[in-house]
Coordinates of C-alpha atoms and ligand atoms in Angstrom, one line a residue:
M191 CA 17.5 -3.5 -47.6
A192 CA 16.2 -2.3 -51.0
Y193 CA 15.5 -4.0 -54.2
K194 CA 14.0 -3.2 -57.5
S195 CA 11.7 -5.4 -59.5
G196 CA 10.5 -3.9 -62.7
K197 CA 8.6 -0.7 -61.9
V198 CA 8.2 -1.5 -58.2
E199 CA 10.8 -0.5 -55.7
T200 CA 10.5 -1.7 -52.1
V201 CA 12.5 0.0 -49.4
S202 CA 12.4 -1.6 -45.9
I203 CA 13.5 0.7 -43.1
S204 CA 12.9 -1.8 -40.4
D205 CA 16.4 -0.9 -39.0
G206 CA 15.3 2.7 -38.5
G207 CA 16.7 3.7 -41.9
S208 CA 20.3 2.8 -41.2
S209 CA 22.3 0.8 -43.7
N210 CA 23.0 -2.1 -41.3
P211 CA 20.0 -4.3 -40.7
P212 CA 19.3 -5.4 -37.1
N213 CA 20.2 -8.9 -36.0
W214 CA 16.7 -10.2 -35.4
C215 CA 18.0 -13.6 -34.2
F216 CA 20.1 -12.0 -31.5
F217 CA 17.1 -9.8 -30.6
G218 CA 14.9 -12.9 -30.3
W219 CA 17.3 -14.6 -27.9
L220 CA 17.7 -11.4 -25.8
L221 CA 13.9 -10.9 -25.6
A222 CA 13.4 -14.6 -24.6
L223 CA 16.1 -14.3 -21.9
T224 CA 14.5 -11.1 -20.6
Q225 CA 11.1 -12.7 -20.4
L226 CA 12.6 -15.8 -18.7
L227 CA 14.2 -13.5 -16.1
L228 CA 10.9 -11.5 -15.6
H229 CA 9.0 -14.8 -15.0
G230 CA 11.9 -16.2 -13.0
A231 CA 12.0 -13.2 -10.6
L232 CA 8.2 -13.6 -9.9
G233 CA 8.6 -17.4 -9.4
L234 CA 11.7 -17.0 -7.1
V235 CA 10.0 -14.4 -4.8
L236 CA 6.9 -16.6 -4.5
F237 CA 9.1 -19.6 -3.7
W238 CA 11.1 -17.6 -1.1
V239 CA 8.0 -16.3 0.6
I240 CA 6.0 -19.5 0.6
Y241 CA 8.7 -22.0 1.3
Y242 CA 11.0 -20.1 3.6
L243 CA 9.1 -17.2 5.1
G244 CA 5.9 -19.1 6.1
G245 CA 3.5 -18.0 3.3
F246 CA 0.8 -15.4 3.6
G247 CA -1.5 -14.2 6.4
W248 CA -3.8 -11.3 7.1
H249 CA -4.2 -8.6 9.8
D250 CA -3.9 -10.9 12.8
Q251 CA -0.5 -12.2 11.6
P252 CA 1.5 -9.1 10.7
K253 CA 4.7 -11.1 10.0
L254 CA 2.9 -13.1 7.3
E255 CA 0.9 -10.1 6.1
F256 CA 4.3 -8.5 5.3
N257 CA 5.0 -11.3 2.9
Y258 CA 2.5 -9.9 0.4
H259 CA 4.8 -6.8 0.1
P260 CA 7.8 -8.3 -1.8
V261 CA 5.5 -10.5 -4.0
L262 CA 3.2 -7.6 -5.0
M263 CA 6.0 -5.1 -5.5
I264 CA 8.0 -7.5 -7.7
G265 CA 4.8 -8.5 -9.4
G266 CA 3.7 -4.9 -10.0
F267 CA 6.9 -3.0 -10.5
V268 CA 9.1 -5.6 -12.2
Y269 CA 6.8 -8.3 -13.8
L270 CA 3.9 -6.1 -15.0
S271 CA 5.7 -2.8 -15.6
G272 CA 8.5 -4.8 -17.3
N273 CA 6.0 -6.4 -19.6
A274 CA 4.4 -3.0 -20.2
L275 CA 7.8 -1.5 -21.3
L276 CA 8.5 -4.5 -23.5
S277 CA 5.1 -4.5 -25.3
Y278 CA 6.6 -2.4 -28.1
R279 CA 9.3 -5.1 -28.5
S280 CA 7.5 -8.3 -27.6
F281 CA 4.5 -7.8 -30.0
G282 CA 6.6 -6.6 -32.9
C283 CA 4.3 -8.2 -35.5
C284 CA 1.1 -6.5 -34.1
R285 CA -0.4 -3.2 -35.2
H286 CA 0.8 -0.2 -33.2
I287 CA -2.6 0.2 -31.6
Y288 CA -2.4 -3.4 -30.1
K289 CA 1.1 -2.7 -28.7
K290 CA -0.3 0.4 -27.1
L291 CA -3.2 -1.6 -25.7
F292 CA -0.9 -4.2 -24.1
H293 CA 1.3 -1.4 -22.7
T294 CA -1.7 0.2 -21.1
V295 CA -3.3 -3.0 -19.8
F296 CA 0.0 -4.1 -18.1
H297 CA 0.4 -0.7 -16.5
I298 CA -3.3 -0.7 -15.3
L299 CA -2.8 -4.2 -13.7
A300 CA 0.4 -2.9 -12.0
V301 CA -1.5 -0.2 -10.1
P302 CA -3.6 -2.4 -7.7
A303 CA -0.5 -4.6 -7.1
I304 CA 1.6 -1.7 -6.1
V305 CA -1.1 -0.1 -4.0
M306 CA -1.8 -3.4 -2.2
G307 CA 2.0 -4.0 -1.8
F308 CA 2.3 -0.7 0.0
I309 CA -0.8 -1.2 2.2
T310 CA 0.4 -4.6 3.3
V311 CA 3.8 -3.4 4.5
W312 CA 2.3 -0.3 6.1
D313 CA -0.3 -2.4 7.9
S314 CA 2.1 -5.1 9.0
R315 CA 4.3 -2.5 10.6
N316 CA 1.5 -0.8 12.4
M317 CA -0.3 -4.0 13.5
N318 CA 2.9 -5.5 15.0
V319 CA 3.0 -5.6 18.8
P320 CA 4.7 -3.2 19.6
P321 CA 4.3 -1.3 16.3
I322 CA 7.4 -0.8 14.1
A323 CA 8.5 2.7 13.1
N324 CA 7.7 3.7 9.5
F325 CA 10.0 5.3 6.9
W326 CA 13.3 5.1 8.7
S327 CA 15.3 2.9 6.2
L328 CA 17.1 3.8 3.0
H329 CA 14.8 1.2 1.3
S330 CA 11.6 2.9 2.5
W331 CA 12.9 6.3 1.2
M332 CA 13.8 4.7 -2.1
G333 CA 10.4 3.0 -2.2
L334 CA 8.6 6.3 -1.7
T335 CA 10.6 7.9 -4.5
T336 CA 9.9 5.0 -6.8
M337 CA 6.2 5.1 -6.0
G338 CA 6.2 8.9 -6.6
L339 CA 7.7 8.4 -10.0
F340 CA 5.2 5.7 -10.8
A341 CA 2.3 8.0 -9.7
I342 CA 3.6 10.8 -11.9
Q343 CA 3.6 8.4 -14.9
V344 CA 0.1 7.2 -14.2
V345 CA -1.3 10.7 -13.8
R346 CA 0.5 11.9 -16.9
M347 CA -0.8 8.8 -18.9
L348 CA -4.4 9.6 -17.7
V349 CA -4.1 13.3 -18.6
V350 CA -2.5 12.7 -22.0
G351 CA -5.0 9.9 -22.7
F352 CA -7.9 12.2 -21.8
F353 CA -6.6 15.1 -23.9
S354 CA -5.7 12.8 -26.8
F355 CA -9.4 11.7 -26.8
L356 CA -10.6 15.3 -26.9
I357 CA -8.0 16.1 -29.6
L358 CA -9.3 13.2 -31.7
L359 CA -12.6 15.0 -31.6
C360 CA -11.3 18.3 -32.8
C361 CA -7.7 19.1 -33.9
E362 CA -5.7 15.9 -34.1
A363 CA -3.4 17.0 -36.9
R364 CA -2.3 20.2 -35.3
T365 CA -1.3 18.6 -32.0
A366 CA 0.4 15.4 -33.5
A367 CA 3.8 17.0 -33.2
L368 CA 3.4 17.9 -29.6
R369 CA 2.2 14.3 -28.7
A370 CA 5.1 12.8 -30.7
A371 CA 7.5 15.1 -28.7
L372 CA 6.1 13.7 -25.4
V373 CA 6.8 10.1 -26.3
P374 CA 10.6 10.1 -25.6
V375 CA 9.9 11.9 -22.2
H376 CA 7.4 9.3 -21.3
A377 CA 9.7 6.4 -22.4
T378 CA 12.7 7.8 -20.5
F379 CA 10.7 8.4 -17.4
G380 CA 9.3 4.8 -17.6
L381 CA 12.7 3.3 -17.9
I382 CA 14.1 5.4 -15.0
T383 CA 11.1 4.3 -12.8
F384 CA 11.8 0.6 -13.7
L385 CA 15.5 0.9 -12.8
M386 CA 14.7 2.7 -9.6
A387 CA 12.2 -0.1 -8.7
I388 CA 14.9 -2.7 -9.2
A389 CA 17.3 -0.8 -7.0
T390 CA 14.6 -0.5 -4.4
C391 CA 13.8 -4.2 -4.6
L392 CA 17.5 -5.0 -4.1
T393 CA 17.8 -2.9 -0.9
G394 CA 14.5 -4.4 0.4
I395 CA 15.6 -8.0 -0.3
T396 CA 19.0 -7.4 1.4
E397 CA 17.2 -5.9 4.4
K398 CA 14.7 -8.7 4.7
A399 CA 17.4 -11.4 4.2
I400 CA 19.5 -9.9 7.0
N401 CA 16.4 -9.6 9.3
S402 CA 15.2 -13.1 8.8
L403 CA 18.6 -15.0 8.4
G404 CA 20.7 -12.9 10.7
A405 CA 24.3 -14.3 11.0
K406 CA 23.2 -17.5 9.1
Y407 CA 23.2 -15.4 5.9
R408 CA 27.0 -15.7 5.9
D409 CA 26.8 -19.6 5.9
L410 CA 25.2 -19.3 2.4
G411 CA 22.5 -22.0 3.1
D412 CA 19.6 -22.8 0.8
E413 CA 17.5 -19.7 1.6
A414 CA 20.5 -17.4 1.2
V415 CA 21.2 -18.9 -2.3
V416 CA 17.5 -18.4 -3.3
V417 CA 17.7 -14.8 -2.1
N418 CA 21.0 -14.1 -3.9
V419 CA 19.7 -15.7 -7.2
L420 CA 16.6 -13.6 -7.0
A421 CA 18.7 -10.5 -6.5
V422 CA 21.1 -11.4 -9.4
T423 CA 18.0 -12.1 -11.6
L424 CA 16.8 -8.5 -10.9
L425 CA 20.3 -7.2 -11.6
A426 CA 20.4 -8.9 -15.0
L427 CA 17.0 -7.3 -15.8
M428 CA 18.6 -3.9 -14.9
I429 CA 21.1 -4.5 -17.7
L430 CA 19.0 -6.2 -20.3
M431 CA 15.9 -4.0 -20.3
P432 CA 17.8 -0.8 -21.2
V433 CA 19.6 -2.7 -24.0
L434 CA 16.3 -3.9 -25.5
L435 CA 14.6 -0.5 -25.1
L436 CA 17.3 1.9 -25.9
F437 CA 19.1 0.1 -28.8
D438 CA 17.5 1.9 -31.8
K439 CA 17.8 -1.1 -34.1
F440 CA 15.5 -3.2 -31.9
R441 CA 12.5 -1.0 -32.6
S442 CA 9.9 -3.5 -33.7
R443 CA 8.2 -1.1 -36.0
R444 CA 8.8 -2.4 -39.5
V445 CA 8.0 0.2 -42.1
H446 CA 7.9 -0.9 -45.7
V447 CA 7.8 1.9 -48.2
V448 CA 6.6 0.8 -51.6
A449 CA 7.2 3.3 -54.2
V450 CA 5.5 2.5 -57.4
H451 CA 6.9 4.4 -60.3
G452 CA 5.1 5.3 -63.5
L453 CA 1.6 4.8 -62.2
Ligands
HEM4 C1 9.8 -1.4 -6.0 C2 9.5 -2.2 -5.1 C3 9.3 -1.8 -3.6 C4 8.9 -0.6 -3.1 C5 8.4 0.6 -3.9 C6 8.9 -0.7 -1.7 C7 8.5 0.2 -0.8 C8 8.6 0.1 0.6 C9 8.2 1.2 1.5 C10 7.6 2.5 1.1 C11 8.4 0.7 2.8 C12 8.2 1.4 4.1 C13 6.9 1.1 4.8 C14 6.8 1.7 6.1 O1 7.8 2.2 6.6 O2 5.7 1.6 6.7 C15 8.9 -0.6 2.6 C16 9.3 -1.4 3.7 C17 9.9 -2.6 3.5 N1 10.2 -3.3 2.4 FE1 9.8 -2.7 0.5 N2 9.4 -2.0 -1.4 C18 9.7 -2.7 -2.5 C19 10.1 -3.9 -2.7 C20 10.5 -4.7 -1.6 C21 11.1 -6.0 -1.8 C22 11.2 -6.8 -3.1 C23 11.4 -6.5 -0.5 C24 12.0 -7.8 -0.2 C25 11.7 -8.5 0.8 C26 11.1 -5.4 0.4 C27 11.3 -5.4 1.8 C28 10.9 -4.5 2.7 C29 11.1 -4.5 4.1 C30 11.9 -5.6 4.9 C31 10.5 -3.4 4.7 C32 10.4 -3.0 6.1 C33 11.6 -2.3 6.6 C34 11.7 -0.9 6.1 O3 10.8 0.0 6.4 O4 12.6 -0.7 5.3 N3 10.5 -4.4 -0.3 N4 9.0 -0.9 1.3

């Protein structure tokens, strides 16, 4: 949108410079739905674990110790990482530095959740009598891959963060282009990790549902419905997140160029 008033011309390139402005109302609904699904997934996994799987326990009750695993993994990989990815969309009105801060804080909170999520499943397998074998399933292999991708992202973030700090002290302008070039790589990697995490959750949920319900899964009782709704919620996030993150018009950065002529 551009308009002229006297000597002042205001050019808004909130749509990334294209001639069609983004539909912010549609964007708002999409963002609200995505947030609802993120919160819904966390609520549903908690409900499943507490109401149907017996709640939580520690070392001496390996079956209940396992129950931390789905909650912490969905909490860390889906809820917190999902909100980290969405920070640049959700906080559209804030300054870039605040969006960056929210992004980093959500990621930092996800780290202990994921580490604990892994420790609890590992421990629950080994503390079982007799111990259960590790890393035999497709889910566990996918889980290791997803955690590997996440670890690479965290290390990369720390390294880039550290050097950015050093760069600020000496030659910021010279390396700005390099840091800008790294942003798409970081964003793509982040989205791939999120999608891998959802695929991993879906295999884990299926495995646990078959283990705990057995043949009753086919009767589609209450628990089976809760499990399936949880899985569909995650599936919907797998579709909505890329739409919000990859659709160029939904970039929340609004740049207003004010060109003042004749001054
Ligand atoms: C991105 C999220 C997740 C990751 C990275 C992940 C990772 C893992 C890993 C690495 C193991 C193997 C542990 C071992 O063998 O000692 C495992 C086991 C398991 N996970 Fe997950 N998990 C995730 C989400 C879930 C969810 C949401 C559930 C749903 C209940 C689940 C259910 C299971 C089950 C039943 C096992 C034990 C059987 C097996 O080894 O496959 N996981 N998970």
